[in-house]
Amino acid sequence: MKKNFKPESLMMSHGYKPELSEGSIKCPIFQTSTFVFKTAEEGKAFFELAYGLRQKEQDEELGLIYSRINNPNLEILENRLSLWDKADDSAVFESGMSAISTVLLEFLKPGDLLLYSSPTYGGTDHFIHDFLPKIGVDAVAFHAEDSEEEIEAIVKATGKADRLGLIYIETPANPTNSMIDIEMCNRIAANHKNGEGKTYVCVDNTYMGPVWSKPLEIGADLVVYSATKFIGGHSDLIAGAVMGNAELMLRVKTLRTFLGNMVSPHTAWLMLRSLETLKIRMEKQSRNAQKVANFLNTHDKVEKVHYLGLIDENSPNYELYKRQYNAPGAMISFNIKGGEKEAFKFLNSLNLIQLAVSLGSTESLAQHPQTMTHCAIEPKARERMGVTANLVRVSIGVEDADDIISDVEQALNAV
Ligand SMILES: *Cc1c(COP(=O)(O)O)cnc(C)c1O
């Protein structure tokens, strides 16, 4: 019966049994490294399952062994997180980067080709270009404006179209909000194989998930998150997550066990608390962002606003927007008239909005991508992706919308 409740209704209780914790209504922090077995036979049975030495009996669950393998905070968190994306399972990591690098390591092997959308998060970009070549994995990029035929041609030109292991995309792209069509990526993946294996599609859904976009429902194989952002939502933790079907998640979790990059019990506990308010925070943030974007769009010191909620209904992008997202999100970028000087003056004049990178948190944040988050990207490529000297990125929080707007207005007036 519980299955019919919406995720936001289940975030306070799902997967937790108070009777196992002295009746405590909230899940305690299980700050422990190891777990005591009742008998040697029980320990043996737990290990047999954990190491895949035999199949699960009916209703048998993996017993608690050691906190690198499993821990109540981790398991309850993963059970709850999976509900948002209707995933079979999820795995939570100590950072978004460790979730992403674990997926790339598990689903790519020497000789494979990775196709990815550019721009991608700076840390991901670094891992793709500075680490993957060391294990013999080649990567090739495409851009939001490339057509399906053009992307197929890019893959073909590598001479490794028969070794396409993974299509990795980030949509909408940071910081310009340009969209990639997930269904198109599924078609490209279906057109290819990786030797005898399947080509998988992985979506970094940090910008829009898990509330505003559900890539697994659109047919992606894996979804990754920086849970530091909307999921954590309070700028007080670093974490990451991966979601997908049972078969793929078993692979991800097995590698996690041996890399040892699972989230700690304390951070998992903080995330359980964050999940209780995830929906209400994100709804408010998106409503606020639409108001701020509307204001920016009419201001005469602003050249152009990049926000999904401003896509014209007659533009070809509108159909994709409606198909892939159920709200415009909380990330806005805009070109201020002028260059770095004007952008910096704006940033330095903000009072309520704080000058910091990261995003998706309760407080509104602003930054300058060209000299901050995207400073390591080669200038020509950066220009091509629209990260210019006059571009400012804002992440809208849960403050009063009129207060945010009045802060933006006074900072624009100061320019
Ligand atoms: C922040 C971020 C990451 C990296 O996550 P960490 O939690 O900082 O390791 C990956 N992808 C996107 C889109 C991000 O915004």
mmCIF file of C-alpha atoms in Angstrom, residues 28 34 81 86 115 147 154 168 222 242 248 263 278 291 312 314 337 351 370 385 393-394 403:
data_model
loop_
_atom_site.group_PDB
_atom_site.id
_atom_site.type_symbol
_atom_site.label_atom_id
_atom_site.label_comp_id
_atom_site.label_asym_id
_atom_site.label_seq_id
_atom_site.Cartn_x
_atom_site.Cartn_y
_atom_site.Cartn_z
ATOM 1 C CA PRO A 28 19.878 7.496 14.960
ATOM 2 C CA THR A 34 31.442 -3.163 12.463
ATOM 3 C CA LEU A 81 16.634 8.229 -2.520
ATOM 4 C CA LYS A 86 11.794 5.131 -9.322
ATOM 5 C CA LEU A 115 31.060 9.901 -25.934
ATOM 6 C CA SER A 147 22.323 16.976 -34.644
ATOM 7 C CA ILE A 154 31.747 12.242 -34.683
ATOM 8 C CA TYR A 168 27.709 10.486 -20.674
ATOM 9 C CA LEU A 222 22.189 5.374 -15.065
ATOM 10 C CA VAL A 242 24.182 6.833 -8.623
ATOM 11 C CA LEU A 248 23.913 -2.173 -13.022
ATOM 12 C CA VAL A 263 29.276 8.059 2.300
ATOM 13 C CA LEU A 278 13.678 18.197 -0.772
ATOM 14 C CA LYS A 291 10.412 35.542 -10.758
ATOM 15 C CA ASP A 312 9.748 30.784 -26.139
ATOM 16 C CA ASN A 314 7.297 28.736 -30.468
ATOM 17 C CA LYS A 337 26.014 44.582 -20.469
ATOM 18 C CA ASN A 351 24.151 41.921 -0.042
ATOM 19 C CA GLN A 370 34.779 32.436 -16.684
ATOM 20 C CA MET A 385 30.138 27.271 -24.874
ATOM 21 C CA ARG A 393 25.581 32.441 -12.764
ATOM 22 C CA VAL A 394 23.079 32.513 -9.922
ATOM 23 C CA ASP A 403 14.067 40.265 -1.267
#
